[in-house]
XYZ file of C-alpha atoms in Angstrom:
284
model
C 2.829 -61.515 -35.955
C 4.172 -57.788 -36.469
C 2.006 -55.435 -38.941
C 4.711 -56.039 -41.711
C 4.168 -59.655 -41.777
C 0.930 -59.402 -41.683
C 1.020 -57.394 -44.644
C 3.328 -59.641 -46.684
C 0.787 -62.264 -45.739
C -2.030 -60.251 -47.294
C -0.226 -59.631 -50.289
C 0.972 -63.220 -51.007
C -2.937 -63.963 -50.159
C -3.978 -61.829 -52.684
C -1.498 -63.112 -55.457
C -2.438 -66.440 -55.012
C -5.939 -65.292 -55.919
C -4.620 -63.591 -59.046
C -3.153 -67.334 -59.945
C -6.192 -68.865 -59.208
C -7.823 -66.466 -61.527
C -4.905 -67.117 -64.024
C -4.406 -62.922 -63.942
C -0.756 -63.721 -64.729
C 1.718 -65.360 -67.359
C 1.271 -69.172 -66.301
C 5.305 -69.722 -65.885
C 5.358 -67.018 -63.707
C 2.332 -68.265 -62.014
C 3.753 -71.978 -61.417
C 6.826 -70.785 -60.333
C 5.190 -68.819 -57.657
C 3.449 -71.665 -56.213
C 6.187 -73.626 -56.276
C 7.643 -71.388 -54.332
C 4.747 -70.645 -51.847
C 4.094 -73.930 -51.055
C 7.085 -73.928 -48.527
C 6.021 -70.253 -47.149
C 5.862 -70.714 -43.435
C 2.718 -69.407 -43.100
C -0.196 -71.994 -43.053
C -2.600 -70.637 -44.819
C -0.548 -69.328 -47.766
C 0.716 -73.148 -48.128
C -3.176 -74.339 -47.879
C -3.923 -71.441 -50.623
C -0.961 -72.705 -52.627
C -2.859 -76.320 -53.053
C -5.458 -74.383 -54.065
C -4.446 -72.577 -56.745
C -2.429 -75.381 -58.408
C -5.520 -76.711 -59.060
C -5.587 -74.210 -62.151
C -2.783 -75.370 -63.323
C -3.204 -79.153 -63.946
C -0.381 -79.258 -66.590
C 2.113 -78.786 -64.095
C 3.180 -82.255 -62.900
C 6.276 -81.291 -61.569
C 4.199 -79.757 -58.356
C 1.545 -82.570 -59.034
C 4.427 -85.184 -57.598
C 5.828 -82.590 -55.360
C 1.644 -82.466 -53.351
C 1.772 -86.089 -53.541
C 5.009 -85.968 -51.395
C 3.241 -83.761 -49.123
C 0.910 -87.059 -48.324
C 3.699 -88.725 -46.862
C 4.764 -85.563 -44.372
C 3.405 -85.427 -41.093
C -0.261 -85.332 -40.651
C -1.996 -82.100 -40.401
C -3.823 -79.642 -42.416
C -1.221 -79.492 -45.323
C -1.577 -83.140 -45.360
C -5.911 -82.862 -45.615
C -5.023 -79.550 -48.391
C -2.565 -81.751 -50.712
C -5.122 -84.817 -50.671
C -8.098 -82.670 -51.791
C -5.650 -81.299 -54.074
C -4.769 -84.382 -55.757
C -8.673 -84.879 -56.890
C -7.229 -82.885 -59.685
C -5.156 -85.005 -61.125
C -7.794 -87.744 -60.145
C -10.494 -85.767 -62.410
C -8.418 -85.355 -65.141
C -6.837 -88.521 -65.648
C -10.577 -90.210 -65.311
C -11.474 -87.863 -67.906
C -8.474 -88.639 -70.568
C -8.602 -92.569 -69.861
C -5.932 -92.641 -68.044
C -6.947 -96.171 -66.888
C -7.584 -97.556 -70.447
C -5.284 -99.236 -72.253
C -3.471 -97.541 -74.914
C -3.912 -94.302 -72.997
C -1.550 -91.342 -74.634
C -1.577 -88.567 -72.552
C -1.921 -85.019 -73.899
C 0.604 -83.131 -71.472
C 0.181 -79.745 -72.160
C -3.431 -79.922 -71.702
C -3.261 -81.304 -68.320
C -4.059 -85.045 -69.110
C -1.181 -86.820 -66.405
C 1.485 -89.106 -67.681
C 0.031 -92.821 -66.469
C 2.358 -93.045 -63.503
C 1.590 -90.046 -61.868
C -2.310 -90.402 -61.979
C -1.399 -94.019 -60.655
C 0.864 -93.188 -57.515
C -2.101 -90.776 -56.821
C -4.764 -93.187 -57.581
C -2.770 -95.677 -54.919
C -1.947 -92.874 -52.584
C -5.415 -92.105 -51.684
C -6.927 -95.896 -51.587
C -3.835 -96.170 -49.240
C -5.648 -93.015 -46.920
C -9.037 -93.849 -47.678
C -8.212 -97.622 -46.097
C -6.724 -96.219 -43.211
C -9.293 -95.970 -39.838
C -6.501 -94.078 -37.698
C -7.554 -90.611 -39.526
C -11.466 -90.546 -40.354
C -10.600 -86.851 -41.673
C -7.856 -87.841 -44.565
C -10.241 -91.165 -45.184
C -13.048 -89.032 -45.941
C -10.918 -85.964 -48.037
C -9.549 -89.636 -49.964
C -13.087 -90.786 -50.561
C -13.706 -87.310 -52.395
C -10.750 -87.143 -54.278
C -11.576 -90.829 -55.657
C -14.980 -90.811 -55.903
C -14.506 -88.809 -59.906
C -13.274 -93.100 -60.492
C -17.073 -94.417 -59.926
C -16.625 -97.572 -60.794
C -13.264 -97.853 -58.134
C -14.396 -100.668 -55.328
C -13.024 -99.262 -52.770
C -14.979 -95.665 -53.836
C -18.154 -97.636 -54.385
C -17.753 -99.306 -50.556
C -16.458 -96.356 -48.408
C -19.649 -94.335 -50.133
C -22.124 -97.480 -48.921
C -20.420 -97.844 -45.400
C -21.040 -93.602 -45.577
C -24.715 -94.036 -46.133
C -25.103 -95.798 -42.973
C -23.063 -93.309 -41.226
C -24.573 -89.909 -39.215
C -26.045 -87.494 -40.940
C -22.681 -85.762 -41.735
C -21.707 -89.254 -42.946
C -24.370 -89.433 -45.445
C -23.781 -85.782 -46.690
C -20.386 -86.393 -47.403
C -21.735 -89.712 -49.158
C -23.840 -87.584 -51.401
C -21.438 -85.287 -52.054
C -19.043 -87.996 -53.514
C -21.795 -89.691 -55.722
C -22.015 -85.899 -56.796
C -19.078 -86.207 -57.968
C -18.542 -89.448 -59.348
C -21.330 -88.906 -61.693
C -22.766 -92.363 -61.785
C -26.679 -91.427 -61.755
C -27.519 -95.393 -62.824
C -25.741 -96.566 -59.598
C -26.798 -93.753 -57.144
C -30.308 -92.337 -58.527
C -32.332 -94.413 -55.913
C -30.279 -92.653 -53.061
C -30.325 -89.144 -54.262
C -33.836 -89.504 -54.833
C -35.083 -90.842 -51.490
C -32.419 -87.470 -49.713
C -34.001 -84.892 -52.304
C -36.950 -85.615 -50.078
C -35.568 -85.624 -46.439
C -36.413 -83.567 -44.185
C -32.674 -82.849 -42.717
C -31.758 -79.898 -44.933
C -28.028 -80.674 -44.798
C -29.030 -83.888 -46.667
C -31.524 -82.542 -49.238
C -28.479 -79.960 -50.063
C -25.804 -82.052 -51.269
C -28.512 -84.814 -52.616
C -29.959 -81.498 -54.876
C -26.687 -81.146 -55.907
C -25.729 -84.496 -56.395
C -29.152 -84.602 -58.766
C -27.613 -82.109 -61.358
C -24.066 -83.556 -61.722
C -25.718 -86.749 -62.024
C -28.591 -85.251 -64.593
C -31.351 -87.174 -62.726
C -33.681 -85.688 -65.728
C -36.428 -87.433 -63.400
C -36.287 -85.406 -61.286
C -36.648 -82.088 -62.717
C -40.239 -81.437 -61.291
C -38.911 -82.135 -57.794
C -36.073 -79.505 -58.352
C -38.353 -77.191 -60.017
C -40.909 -77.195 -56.758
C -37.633 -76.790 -54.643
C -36.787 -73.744 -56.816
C -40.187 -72.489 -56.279
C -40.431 -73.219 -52.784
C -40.817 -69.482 -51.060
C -40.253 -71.118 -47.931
C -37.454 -73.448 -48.631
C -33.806 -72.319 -47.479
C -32.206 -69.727 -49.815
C -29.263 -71.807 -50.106
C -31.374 -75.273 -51.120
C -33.079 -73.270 -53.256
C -30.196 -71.300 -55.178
C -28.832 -75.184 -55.480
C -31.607 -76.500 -57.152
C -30.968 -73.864 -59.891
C -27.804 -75.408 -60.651
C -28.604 -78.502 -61.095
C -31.411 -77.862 -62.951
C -28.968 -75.812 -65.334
C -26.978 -79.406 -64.994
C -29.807 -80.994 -66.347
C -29.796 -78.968 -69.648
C -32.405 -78.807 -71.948
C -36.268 -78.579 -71.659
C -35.910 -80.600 -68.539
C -34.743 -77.965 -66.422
C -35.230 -74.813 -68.494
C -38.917 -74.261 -68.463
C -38.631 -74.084 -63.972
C -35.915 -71.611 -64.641
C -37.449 -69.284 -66.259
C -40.293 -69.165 -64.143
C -38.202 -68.111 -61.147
C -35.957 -66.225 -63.290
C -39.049 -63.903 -64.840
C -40.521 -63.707 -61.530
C -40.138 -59.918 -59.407
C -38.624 -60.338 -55.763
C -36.745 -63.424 -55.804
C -33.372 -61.447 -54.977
C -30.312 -64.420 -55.470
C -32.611 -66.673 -56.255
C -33.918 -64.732 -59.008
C -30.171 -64.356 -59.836
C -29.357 -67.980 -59.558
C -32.440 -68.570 -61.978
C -31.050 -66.191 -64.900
C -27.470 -67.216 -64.452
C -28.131 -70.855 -64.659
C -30.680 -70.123 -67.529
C -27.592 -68.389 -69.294
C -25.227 -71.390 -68.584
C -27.676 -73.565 -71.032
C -26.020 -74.054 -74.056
C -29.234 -75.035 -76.793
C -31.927 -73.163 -74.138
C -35.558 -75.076 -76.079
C -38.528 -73.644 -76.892
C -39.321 -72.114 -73.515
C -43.450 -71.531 -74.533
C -44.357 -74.835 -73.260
C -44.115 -73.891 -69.783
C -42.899 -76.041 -66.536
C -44.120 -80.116 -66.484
């Protein structure tokens, strides 16, 4: 690759990130993509997916990534079915599978048979065994439909799996948001030793407002000698908590001297909490 190329690269690189951000007028910035997801150079295509993902709205790309599915395998392939988690999320979110569902287009909510050929699309991947990689990207891009079978089975058969296995299971329960269903199993890998496990179960705990578990988090927070990163994670998700359940632990951290990001973590997540409560009461 000659210096100019490499330089165009950068530049496209650096646009996409300007999309991402939406920095520019959002026809401009959808044509673009369009246009950049046939650039011959991987990553820019890969980059492409991602920055669509601002741009919900535009189903016209939406059906063009779900073609990509049906290309050869390869990364593109794994980027478009993360993509289409997108249009997963916000279909869950707008009842797509309801009846009677009306679809508001211009804010993103997809017309009925696009979140469909999606929704079938990635069962189709998740069921297949000759690519545990796209089965697994699937599983994630489903798992926002908790209540899907075939979501609710591939995240069991995960828990039984290697530790990596049982990461990416907590991730997805994470992400499905179904704290009745999953509690019991976030619980028991807040407390695991294996930090890989305790990381993604921490997060898991905030999208899926385990309020019980606040004092666990809080400790975690607190923990000098926990990981930076486990700790900085249990911020969030106390801040996902809301409320007096996680608000009291965050201010303890975030008033303390010499916690550097987690100190930083603390008073960002503390901002993030829309009705903060009467903080005087202290940590349970």
């Amino acid at each position: 690759m000659g210096d100019m190329t490499a330089m165009e690269r950068a530049e496209k690189l650096t646009e996409l990130t300007s999309i991402q951000e939406q920095a520019i007028a959002r026809a401009d910035a959808i044509n673009r993509i369009d246009e950049l997801l046939a650039d011959e150079d991987l990553e820019v295509r890969l980059e492409s997916l991602k920055a669509l993902a601002s741009y919900p709205e535009a189903h016209d790309l939406w059906r063009r990534v779900l073609e990509i599915t049906s290309e050869d395998p390869g990364p593109v392939r794994v980027g478009a079915l993360a993509a289409l988690g997108r249009v997963i999320c916000e279909g869950d979110l707008a009842g797509a599978r309801e009846e009677g569902y009306a679809p508001d287009l211009d804010l993103g909510e997809p017309p009925r048979d696009l979140f469909e050929d999606v929704r079938l699309a990635l069962v189709e991947r998740l069921a297949d065994p000759a690519s545990p990689e796209e089965s697994r990207i699937a599983l994630a891009s489903l798992s926002y439909l908790a209540d899907e079978p075939s979501v609710v089975a591939a995240i069991e058969a995960a828990q039984e799996g290697d530790p990596s296995d049982k990461a990416w299971a907590l991730r997805c329960m994470g992400l499905g948001g179904d704290g009745a269903r999953w509690g019991p199993a976030i619980r028991e890998a807040v407390e695991d030793d294996e930090e890989s496990l305790m990381l993604e179960a921490v997060r898991a705990a905030g999208r899926t407002e385990q309020v019980d578990l606040a004092p666990l988090l809080g400790r975690i927070l607190k923990g000098s000698r926990q990981p930076e990163p486990l700790r900085i994670a249990a911020a969030d998700a106390l801040a996902g908590l809301g409320g007096k359940a996680g608000a009291a632990h965050l201010l303890e951290v975030a008033e303390s001297a010499d916690q550097g990001g987690v100190g930083e973590a603390a008073r960002e997540a503390l901002a993030s909490l829309t009705n903060p409560p009467d903080l005087k009461a202290g940590a349970e």
